[in-house]
Amino acid sequence: MDRIDGMRIFMRVAELGSFAAVARQMDVARSVITRQIAALEASVGVRLIARSTRNLSLTAAGAAYLERCREILKLLEAAEADLAGERQEPRGLIRLSVPLSFGLRHLAPLLLDFTVTYPDVNTEIDFTDRRVKLIEEGLELAIRVSVRLDPLDVARRIGSSALVAIASPAYLARHGEPTHPGQLAGHECLLYLPVQQEGWPFLVDGVMANFPVRGRLHANNGDALLEATIRGLGISVQPTFIAAAALEAGSVRQILSGYPMPALGIYALLPDHRYVPQRVRILIDYLAERIGEHPYWEAASSGGRLPRGATDA
């Protein structure tokens, strides 16, 4: 068995915690993975993985060996990239996940332009609001829009978007306009699931707090909630990358602008700290340059100014 191949399989088993999961990902029999790990352990002369009927765990030697494998493979991948000339002409496949509404509205045009600019790079794009697992799903990159990330996430911030409370003129004419976040409990609110179940955050008297909201319509897609807002079904909280056109057209109005909401960060998430292929780094730089901290959609929705109510988390 090739030692490098054995290291790669060992790392994958350590990451997924299962021989069967690695076998499915590599489209081979489970016995193949089991033999590879056994051969690697025989070659290094120590048990790397403790096996039980229910799970796998690394031995102390296995945990130390895993870190060494990561270092070695990172150097090897970098050397192979240099030899292949990837630094001059990026090539290969990028499998990435992007949020549905943000992806369709803003990332899709950029990704199409990227494929024209770099004809030797292929892209496979999954449009979903599901929180994907990059390693388990074989993804090299995910774009995530969030107030904050998990401390263990490996990410680079490539931009931001303001978060605003909006309602249609017709709704406000019928129900009145709230002048304080505490009044939202008496209004029909349209909730984005699952992140808005605990209320909507506003900065009041220097303190960021969640204010309770209620409503009959809940959804996991911002565009659906925007349409409901335009139709006068209630108040919603939207990122400006969704609400910009409706704000500019006057279909909705921003409310509670005197009470800032936390800004959303736009992040490029990577599977781990290992070597990042040049084609992926180039794509991240490409997106960061074109999105940034003051993206074009906020200028469109606010006459060139960040909408009131946007504040960094």
mmCIF file of C-alpha atoms in Angstrom:
data_model
loop_
_atom_site.group_PDB
_atom_site.id
_atom_site.type_symbol
_atom_site.label_atom_id
_atom_site.label_comp_id
_atom_site.label_asym_id
_atom_site.label_seq_id
_atom_site.Cartn_x
_atom_site.Cartn_y
_atom_site.Cartn_z
ATOM 1 C CA MET A 1 0.000 0.000 0.000
ATOM 2 C CA ASP A 2 1.210 3.506 -0.800
ATOM 3 C CA ARG A 3 1.940 5.299 2.484
ATOM 4 C CA ILE A 4 0.513 8.616 1.249
ATOM 5 C CA ASP A 5 -2.749 6.973 0.184
ATOM 6 C CA GLY A 6 -2.896 5.315 3.590
ATOM 7 C CA MET A 7 -2.470 8.684 5.312
ATOM 8 C CA ARG A 8 -5.276 10.179 3.259
ATOM 9 C CA ILE A 9 -7.633 7.333 4.097
ATOM 10 C CA PHE A 10 -6.648 7.480 7.774
ATOM 11 C CA MET A 11 -7.423 11.207 7.855
ATOM 12 C CA ARG A 12 -10.799 10.645 6.224
ATOM 13 C CA VAL A 13 -11.679 7.901 8.721
ATOM 14 C CA ALA A 14 -10.652 10.182 11.597
ATOM 15 C CA GLU A 15 -12.800 13.016 10.215
ATOM 16 C CA LEU A 16 -15.902 10.934 9.489
ATOM 17 C CA GLY A 17 -15.548 8.512 12.394
ATOM 18 C CA SER A 18 -16.616 5.544 10.308
ATOM 19 C CA PHE A 19 -15.074 3.019 7.930
ATOM 20 C CA ALA A 20 -18.451 2.643 6.197
ATOM 21 C CA ALA A 21 -18.851 6.382 5.609
ATOM 22 C CA VAL A 22 -15.414 6.604 3.994
ATOM 23 C CA ALA A 23 -16.159 3.551 1.872
ATOM 24 C CA ARG A 24 -19.403 5.136 0.624
ATOM 25 C CA GLN A 25 -17.629 8.394 -0.181
ATOM 26 C CA MET A 26 -14.883 6.566 -2.097
ATOM 27 C CA ASP A 27 -17.346 4.096 -3.664
ATOM 28 C CA VAL A 28 -15.447 1.019 -2.470
ATOM 29 C CA ALA A 29 -16.262 -1.885 -0.171
ATOM 30 C CA ARG A 30 -15.919 -1.307 3.585
ATOM 31 C CA SER A 31 -13.414 -4.147 3.735
ATOM 32 C CA VAL A 32 -11.063 -2.182 1.462
ATOM 33 C CA ILE A 33 -10.909 0.691 3.979
ATOM 34 C CA THR A 34 -10.481 -1.723 6.889
ATOM 35 C CA ARG A 35 -7.531 -3.440 5.163
ATOM 36 C CA GLN A 36 -5.915 -0.106 4.289
ATOM 37 C CA ILE A 37 -6.029 1.060 7.906
ATOM 38 C CA ALA A 38 -4.746 -2.290 9.160
ATOM 39 C CA ALA A 39 -1.864 -2.127 6.677
ATOM 40 C CA LEU A 40 -1.016 1.419 7.752
ATOM 41 C CA GLU A 41 -0.992 0.407 11.412
ATOM 42 C CA ALA A 42 1.259 -2.541 10.564
ATOM 43 C CA SER A 43 3.668 -0.287 8.679
ATOM 44 C CA VAL A 44 3.982 2.269 11.515
ATOM 45 C CA GLY A 45 3.960 -0.447 14.202
ATOM 46 C CA VAL A 46 1.292 1.053 16.459
ATOM 47 C CA ARG A 47 -2.496 0.991 16.850
ATOM 48 C CA LEU A 48 -3.945 4.253 15.496
ATOM 49 C CA ILE A 49 -7.676 3.637 15.851
ATOM 50 C CA ALA A 50 -9.502 2.003 18.757
ATOM 51 C CA ARG A 51 -12.441 -0.004 17.455
ATOM 52 C CA SER A 52 -15.609 -0.985 19.276
ATOM 53 C CA THR A 53 -18.936 -2.393 18.159
ATOM 54 C CA ARG A 54 -20.486 1.084 18.139
ATOM 55 C CA ASN A 55 -17.841 3.623 17.239
ATOM 56 C CA LEU A 56 -14.253 4.430 16.401
ATOM 57 C CA SER A 57 -11.859 6.665 18.303
ATOM 58 C CA LEU A 58 -8.256 7.677 17.868
ATOM 59 C CA THR A 59 -5.654 6.330 20.246
ATOM 60 C CA ALA A 60 -3.185 8.820 21.724
ATOM 61 C CA ALA A 61 -0.667 7.735 19.089
ATOM 62 C CA GLY A 62 -3.356 8.053 16.413
ATOM 63 C CA ALA A 63 -4.185 11.632 17.426
ATOM 64 C CA ALA A 64 -0.518 12.621 17.251
ATOM 65 C CA TYR A 65 -0.084 10.816 13.929
ATOM 66 C CA LEU A 66 -3.153 12.584 12.525
ATOM 67 C CA GLU A 67 -1.596 16.013 13.085
ATOM 68 C CA ARG A 68 1.633 14.885 11.392
ATOM 69 C CA CYS A 69 -0.357 13.524 8.454
ATOM 70 C CA ARG A 70 -2.093 16.869 8.030
ATOM 71 C CA GLU A 71 1.228 18.706 7.953
ATOM 72 C CA ILE A 72 2.795 16.267 5.490
ATOM 73 C CA LEU A 73 -0.173 16.208 3.119
ATOM 74 C CA LYS A 74 -0.493 19.996 3.198
ATOM 75 C CA LEU A 75 3.129 20.322 2.051
ATOM 76 C CA LEU A 76 2.664 17.599 -0.548
ATOM 77 C CA GLU A 77 -0.477 19.178 -2.006
ATOM 78 C CA ALA A 78 1.253 22.555 -2.202
ATOM 79 C CA ALA A 79 4.222 21.016 -4.013
ATOM 80 C CA GLU A 80 1.957 19.168 -6.450
ATOM 81 C CA ALA A 81 0.032 22.361 -7.167
ATOM 82 C CA ASP A 82 3.266 24.173 -7.993
ATOM 83 C CA LEU A 83 4.448 21.394 -10.298
ATOM 84 C CA ALA A 84 1.111 21.322 -12.096
ATOM 85 C CA GLY A 85 1.362 25.016 -12.809
ATOM 86 C CA GLU A 86 -1.896 25.651 -10.964
ATOM 87 C CA ARG A 87 -0.604 28.935 -9.619
ATOM 88 C CA GLN A 88 -0.468 30.308 -13.161
ATOM 89 C CA GLU A 89 -3.531 28.597 -14.634
ATOM 90 C CA PRO A 90 -6.033 27.379 -12.026
ATOM 91 C CA ARG A 91 -7.863 24.256 -13.087
ATOM 92 C CA GLY A 92 -10.002 21.483 -11.693
ATOM 93 C CA LEU A 93 -13.390 21.094 -10.013
ATOM 94 C CA ILE A 94 -14.784 23.268 -7.220
ATOM 95 C CA ARG A 95 -17.786 21.802 -5.406
ATOM 96 C CA LEU A 96 -19.479 24.519 -3.368
ATOM 97 C CA SER A 97 -22.688 25.246 -1.498
ATOM 98 C CA VAL A 98 -24.424 28.644 -1.537
ATOM 99 C CA PRO A 99 -27.575 29.986 0.174
ATOM 100 C CA LEU A 100 -30.697 29.804 -1.988
ATOM 101 C CA SER A 101 -31.887 33.431 -2.190
ATOM 102 C CA PHE A 102 -28.463 35.058 -1.937
ATOM 103 C CA GLY A 103 -27.055 32.500 -4.340
ATOM 104 C CA LEU A 104 -29.691 33.016 -7.016
ATOM 105 C CA ARG A 105 -29.863 36.806 -6.687
ATOM 106 C CA HIS A 106 -26.207 37.725 -6.321
ATOM 107 C CA LEU A 107 -23.773 34.793 -6.431
ATOM 108 C CA ALA A 108 -25.017 33.087 -9.591
ATOM 109 C CA PRO A 109 -24.021 36.009 -11.883
ATOM 110 C CA LEU A 110 -20.611 36.233 -10.201
ATOM 111 C CA LEU A 111 -20.016 32.498 -10.483
ATOM 112 C CA LEU A 112 -20.988 32.540 -14.165
ATOM 113 C CA ASP A 113 -18.522 35.380 -14.752
ATOM 114 C CA PHE A 114 -15.880 33.388 -12.851
ATOM 115 C CA THR A 115 -16.313 30.379 -15.151
ATOM 116 C CA VAL A 116 -15.818 32.635 -18.160
ATOM 117 C CA THR A 117 -12.705 34.228 -16.658
ATOM 118 C CA TYR A 118 -11.199 30.841 -15.680
ATOM 119 C CA PRO A 119 -12.238 28.348 -18.384
ATOM 120 C CA ASP A 120 -10.162 25.495 -16.922
ATOM 121 C CA VAL A 121 -12.062 25.579 -13.616
ATOM 122 C CA ASN A 122 -15.298 23.581 -13.359
ATOM 123 C CA THR A 123 -17.901 24.458 -10.733
ATOM 124 C CA GLU A 124 -20.595 22.290 -9.167
ATOM 125 C CA ILE A 125 -23.032 24.474 -7.183
ATOM 126 C CA ASP A 126 -25.546 23.345 -4.570
ATOM 127 C CA PHE A 127 -28.186 26.031 -3.864
ATOM 128 C CA THR A 128 -29.529 25.361 -0.369
ATOM 129 C CA ASP A 129 -30.203 27.086 2.963
ATOM 130 C CA ARG A 130 -29.323 23.857 4.783
ATOM 131 C CA ARG A 131 -26.206 24.015 6.971
ATOM 132 C CA VAL A 132 -24.052 21.640 4.972
ATOM 133 C CA LYS A 133 -21.228 19.489 6.368
ATOM 134 C CA LEU A 134 -18.335 20.202 4.061
ATOM 135 C CA ILE A 135 -16.119 17.219 4.842
ATOM 136 C CA GLU A 136 -18.907 14.647 4.923
ATOM 137 C CA GLU A 137 -20.425 15.939 1.673
ATOM 138 C CA GLY A 138 -17.146 16.326 -0.199
ATOM 139 C CA LEU A 139 -17.454 20.120 -0.598
ATOM 140 C CA GLU A 140 -14.456 22.425 -0.952
ATOM 141 C CA LEU A 141 -16.286 25.643 -0.111
ATOM 142 C CA ALA A 142 -19.564 26.951 1.318
ATOM 143 C CA ILE A 143 -20.869 30.503 1.391
ATOM 144 C CA ARG A 144 -22.785 31.267 4.569
ATOM 145 C CA VAL A 145 -24.693 34.396 5.615
ATOM 146 C CA SER A 146 -24.962 34.720 9.388
ATOM 147 C CA VAL A 147 -24.724 37.092 12.342
ATOM 148 C CA ARG A 148 -22.070 34.816 13.809
ATOM 149 C CA LEU A 149 -20.296 31.550 13.088
ATOM 150 C CA ASP A 150 -19.477 28.536 15.199
ATOM 151 C CA PRO A 151 -16.084 28.995 16.927
ATOM 152 C CA LEU A 152 -14.802 25.856 15.173
ATOM 153 C CA ASP A 153 -15.696 27.074 11.670
ATOM 154 C CA VAL A 154 -12.764 27.748 9.348
ATOM 155 C CA ALA A 155 -13.890 30.853 7.484
ATOM 156 C CA ARG A 156 -12.955 34.085 5.781
ATOM 157 C CA ARG A 157 -15.325 37.052 5.857
ATOM 158 C CA ILE A 158 -15.901 38.262 2.289
ATOM 159 C CA GLY A 159 -18.627 40.837 2.845
ATOM 160 C CA SER A 160 -21.622 41.957 4.862
ATOM 161 C CA SER A 161 -25.274 42.859 4.478
ATOM 162 C CA ALA A 162 -27.496 45.081 6.582
ATOM 163 C CA LEU A 163 -30.514 43.585 8.317
ATOM 164 C CA VAL A 164 -33.712 45.688 8.323
ATOM 165 C CA ALA A 165 -37.310 45.476 9.525
ATOM 166 C CA ILE A 166 -39.759 46.201 6.699
ATOM 167 C CA ALA A 167 -43.500 46.446 6.043
ATOM 168 C CA SER A 168 -45.693 47.459 3.120
ATOM 169 C CA PRO A 169 -47.406 50.874 3.075
ATOM 170 C CA ALA A 170 -50.774 49.057 2.972
ATOM 171 C CA TYR A 171 -50.001 47.076 6.140
ATOM 172 C CA LEU A 172 -48.843 50.192 7.994
ATOM 173 C CA ALA A 173 -51.951 52.097 6.893
ATOM 174 C CA ARG A 174 -54.181 49.358 8.345
ATOM 175 C CA HIS A 175 -52.291 48.518 11.526
ATOM 176 C CA GLY A 176 -50.129 51.544 12.288
ATOM 177 C CA GLU A 177 -46.341 51.765 12.405
ATOM 178 C CA PRO A 178 -44.490 50.520 15.504
ATOM 179 C CA THR A 179 -42.204 53.136 17.011
ATOM 180 C CA HIS A 180 -40.363 50.818 19.419
ATOM 181 C CA PRO A 181 -39.295 47.152 19.066
ATOM 182 C CA GLY A 182 -41.394 46.294 22.108
ATOM 183 C CA GLN A 183 -44.526 47.072 20.105
ATOM 184 C CA LEU A 184 -43.829 44.264 17.620
ATOM 185 C CA ALA A 185 -45.549 41.752 19.908
ATOM 186 C CA GLY A 186 -48.836 43.388 18.931
ATOM 187 C CA HIS A 187 -48.213 43.049 15.194
ATOM 188 C CA GLU A 188 -48.404 40.241 12.661
ATOM 189 C CA CYS A 189 -44.784 39.237 12.033
ATOM 190 C CA LEU A 190 -43.412 36.947 9.348
ATOM 191 C CA LEU A 191 -40.676 34.702 10.723
ATOM 192 C CA TYR A 192 -37.649 33.188 9.021
ATOM 193 C CA LEU A 193 -37.067 29.703 10.418
ATOM 194 C CA PRO A 194 -35.258 28.477 12.353
ATOM 195 C CA VAL A 195 -33.157 31.509 13.346
ATOM 196 C CA GLN A 196 -35.931 34.011 14.216
ATOM 197 C CA GLN A 197 -37.949 31.839 16.589
ATOM 198 C CA GLU A 198 -36.462 33.515 19.655
ATOM 199 C CA GLY A 199 -37.360 37.030 18.521
ATOM 200 C CA TRP A 200 -35.768 39.874 16.572
ATOM 201 C CA PRO A 201 -32.602 41.650 17.800
ATOM 202 C CA PHE A 202 -32.483 45.450 18.121
ATOM 203 C CA LEU A 203 -30.059 47.805 19.847
ATOM 204 C CA VAL A 204 -31.998 49.760 22.486
ATOM 205 C CA ASP A 205 -30.231 52.104 24.929
ATOM 206 C CA GLY A 206 -26.882 50.598 24.016
ATOM 207 C CA VAL A 207 -27.942 46.995 24.652
ATOM 208 C CA MET A 208 -28.665 44.419 21.939
ATOM 209 C CA ALA A 209 -31.741 42.438 22.943
ATOM 210 C CA ASN A 210 -34.218 40.034 21.357
ATOM 211 C CA PHE A 211 -37.803 41.244 21.245
ATOM 212 C CA PRO A 212 -40.614 38.671 21.082
ATOM 213 C CA VAL A 213 -42.650 38.475 17.883
ATOM 214 C CA ARG A 214 -45.596 36.387 16.764
ATOM 215 C CA GLY A 215 -47.307 35.608 13.506
ATOM 216 C CA ARG A 216 -49.203 33.029 11.490
ATOM 217 C CA LEU A 217 -46.744 32.677 8.592
ATOM 218 C CA HIS A 218 -43.294 31.104 9.049
ATOM 219 C CA ALA A 219 -40.922 30.045 6.260
ATOM 220 C CA ASN A 220 -37.306 29.061 5.670
ATOM 221 C CA ASN A 221 -36.921 31.241 2.561
ATOM 222 C CA GLY A 222 -36.485 35.008 2.575
ATOM 223 C CA ASP A 223 -37.958 35.573 -0.878
ATOM 224 C CA ALA A 224 -41.226 33.915 0.164
ATOM 225 C CA LEU A 225 -41.389 36.146 3.247
ATOM 226 C CA LEU A 226 -40.604 39.234 1.160
ATOM 227 C CA GLU A 227 -43.526 38.451 -1.156
ATOM 228 C CA ALA A 228 -45.792 38.079 1.872
ATOM 229 C CA THR A 229 -44.529 41.422 3.196
ATOM 230 C CA ILE A 230 -45.200 43.170 -0.124
ATOM 231 C CA ARG A 231 -48.739 41.755 -0.075
ATOM 232 C CA GLY A 232 -49.351 43.357 3.293
ATOM 233 C CA LEU A 233 -49.499 40.151 5.340
ATOM 234 C CA GLY A 234 -47.169 41.416 8.037
ATOM 235 C CA ILE A 235 -43.787 42.775 9.101
ATOM 236 C CA SER A 236 -40.581 40.908 8.310
ATOM 237 C CA VAL A 237 -36.874 41.266 8.991
ATOM 238 C CA GLN A 238 -34.816 40.881 5.833
ATOM 239 C CA PRO A 239 -31.210 41.250 4.701
ATOM 240 C CA THR A 240 -30.871 44.093 2.247
ATOM 241 C CA PHE A 241 -29.614 41.697 -0.425
ATOM 242 C CA ILE A 242 -33.223 40.451 -0.534
ATOM 243 C CA ALA A 243 -35.120 43.647 0.298
ATOM 244 C CA ALA A 244 -33.109 46.177 -1.756
ATOM 245 C CA ALA A 245 -35.227 46.172 -4.924
ATOM 246 C CA ALA A 246 -38.511 46.320 -2.993
ATOM 247 C CA LEU A 247 -37.211 49.193 -0.842
ATOM 248 C CA GLU A 248 -36.067 51.087 -3.919
ATOM 249 C CA ALA A 249 -39.421 50.516 -5.650
ATOM 250 C CA GLY A 250 -41.386 51.625 -2.580
ATOM 251 C CA SER A 251 -43.179 48.264 -2.292
ATOM 252 C CA VAL A 252 -41.999 48.125 1.315
ATOM 253 C CA ARG A 253 -40.623 50.639 3.814
ATOM 254 C CA GLN A 254 -38.002 50.245 6.486
ATOM 255 C CA ILE A 255 -39.407 50.660 9.993
ATOM 256 C CA LEU A 256 -37.749 51.044 13.405
ATOM 257 C CA SER A 257 -34.739 52.579 11.690
ATOM 258 C CA GLY A 258 -33.701 54.288 14.922
ATOM 259 C CA TYR A 259 -32.975 50.918 16.518
ATOM 260 C CA PRO A 260 -29.969 49.222 14.868
ATOM 261 C CA MET A 261 -29.971 45.533 14.064
ATOM 262 C CA PRO A 262 -26.807 43.391 13.843
ATOM 263 C CA ALA A 263 -25.264 43.201 10.390
ATOM 264 C CA LEU A 264 -25.008 39.848 8.668
ATOM 265 C CA GLY A 265 -21.549 38.631 7.754
ATOM 266 C CA ILE A 266 -21.006 36.869 4.437
ATOM 267 C CA TYR A 267 -18.437 34.110 4.909
ATOM 268 C CA ALA A 268 -16.501 31.633 2.813
ATOM 269 C CA LEU A 269 -16.295 28.416 4.854
ATOM 270 C CA LEU A 270 -13.584 25.822 4.256
ATOM 271 C CA PRO A 271 -13.540 22.160 5.329
ATOM 272 C CA ASP A 272 -10.541 22.548 7.655
ATOM 273 C CA HIS A 273 -7.111 24.120 8.023
ATOM 274 C CA ARG A 274 -5.455 21.954 5.388
ATOM 275 C CA TYR A 275 -3.977 23.234 2.139
ATOM 276 C CA VAL A 276 -6.567 25.185 0.128
ATOM 277 C CA PRO A 277 -6.291 24.600 -3.644
ATOM 278 C CA GLN A 278 -5.312 27.649 -5.625
ATOM 279 C CA ARG A 279 -8.539 27.535 -7.639
ATOM 280 C CA VAL A 280 -10.551 27.814 -4.401
ATOM 281 C CA ARG A 281 -8.413 30.674 -3.092
ATOM 282 C CA ILE A 282 -8.844 32.512 -6.387
ATOM 283 C CA LEU A 283 -12.627 32.076 -6.236
ATOM 284 C CA ILE A 284 -12.769 33.384 -2.653
ATOM 285 C CA ASP A 285 -10.679 36.432 -3.615
ATOM 286 C CA TYR A 286 -12.897 36.965 -6.665
ATOM 287 C CA LEU A 287 -16.082 36.978 -4.569
ATOM 288 C CA ALA A 288 -14.584 39.120 -1.791
ATOM 289 C CA GLU A 289 -13.516 41.780 -4.290
ATOM 290 C CA ARG A 290 -16.991 41.970 -5.833
ATOM 291 C CA ILE A 291 -19.077 41.784 -2.650
ATOM 292 C CA GLY A 292 -17.102 43.494 0.110
ATOM 293 C CA GLU A 293 -18.320 45.321 3.200
ATOM 294 C CA HIS A 294 -20.343 47.902 1.218
ATOM 295 C CA PRO A 295 -22.056 45.845 -1.494
ATOM 296 C CA TYR A 296 -23.872 47.374 -4.436
ATOM 297 C CA TRP A 297 -27.374 46.322 -3.315
ATOM 298 C CA GLU A 298 -27.169 48.515 -0.206
ATOM 299 C CA ALA A 299 -26.316 51.553 -2.304
ATOM 300 C CA ALA A 300 -29.341 50.769 -4.481
ATOM 301 C CA SER A 301 -31.695 50.529 -1.505
ATOM 302 C CA SER A 302 -30.454 53.606 0.365
ATOM 303 C CA GLY A 303 -29.272 56.130 -2.185
ATOM 304 C CA GLY A 304 -25.625 55.216 -1.617
ATOM 305 C CA ARG A 305 -25.851 55.027 2.194
ATOM 306 C CA LEU A 306 -25.999 51.984 4.435
ATOM 307 C CA PRO A 307 -29.643 51.640 5.576
ATOM 308 C CA ARG A 308 -30.222 52.928 9.080
ATOM 309 C CA GLY A 309 -30.408 50.105 11.553
ATOM 310 C CA ALA A 310 -27.365 48.224 10.252
ATOM 311 C CA THR A 311 -24.630 47.622 12.782
ATOM 312 C CA ASP A 312 -21.877 45.039 12.998
ATOM 313 C CA ALA A 313 -22.610 42.151 15.324
#
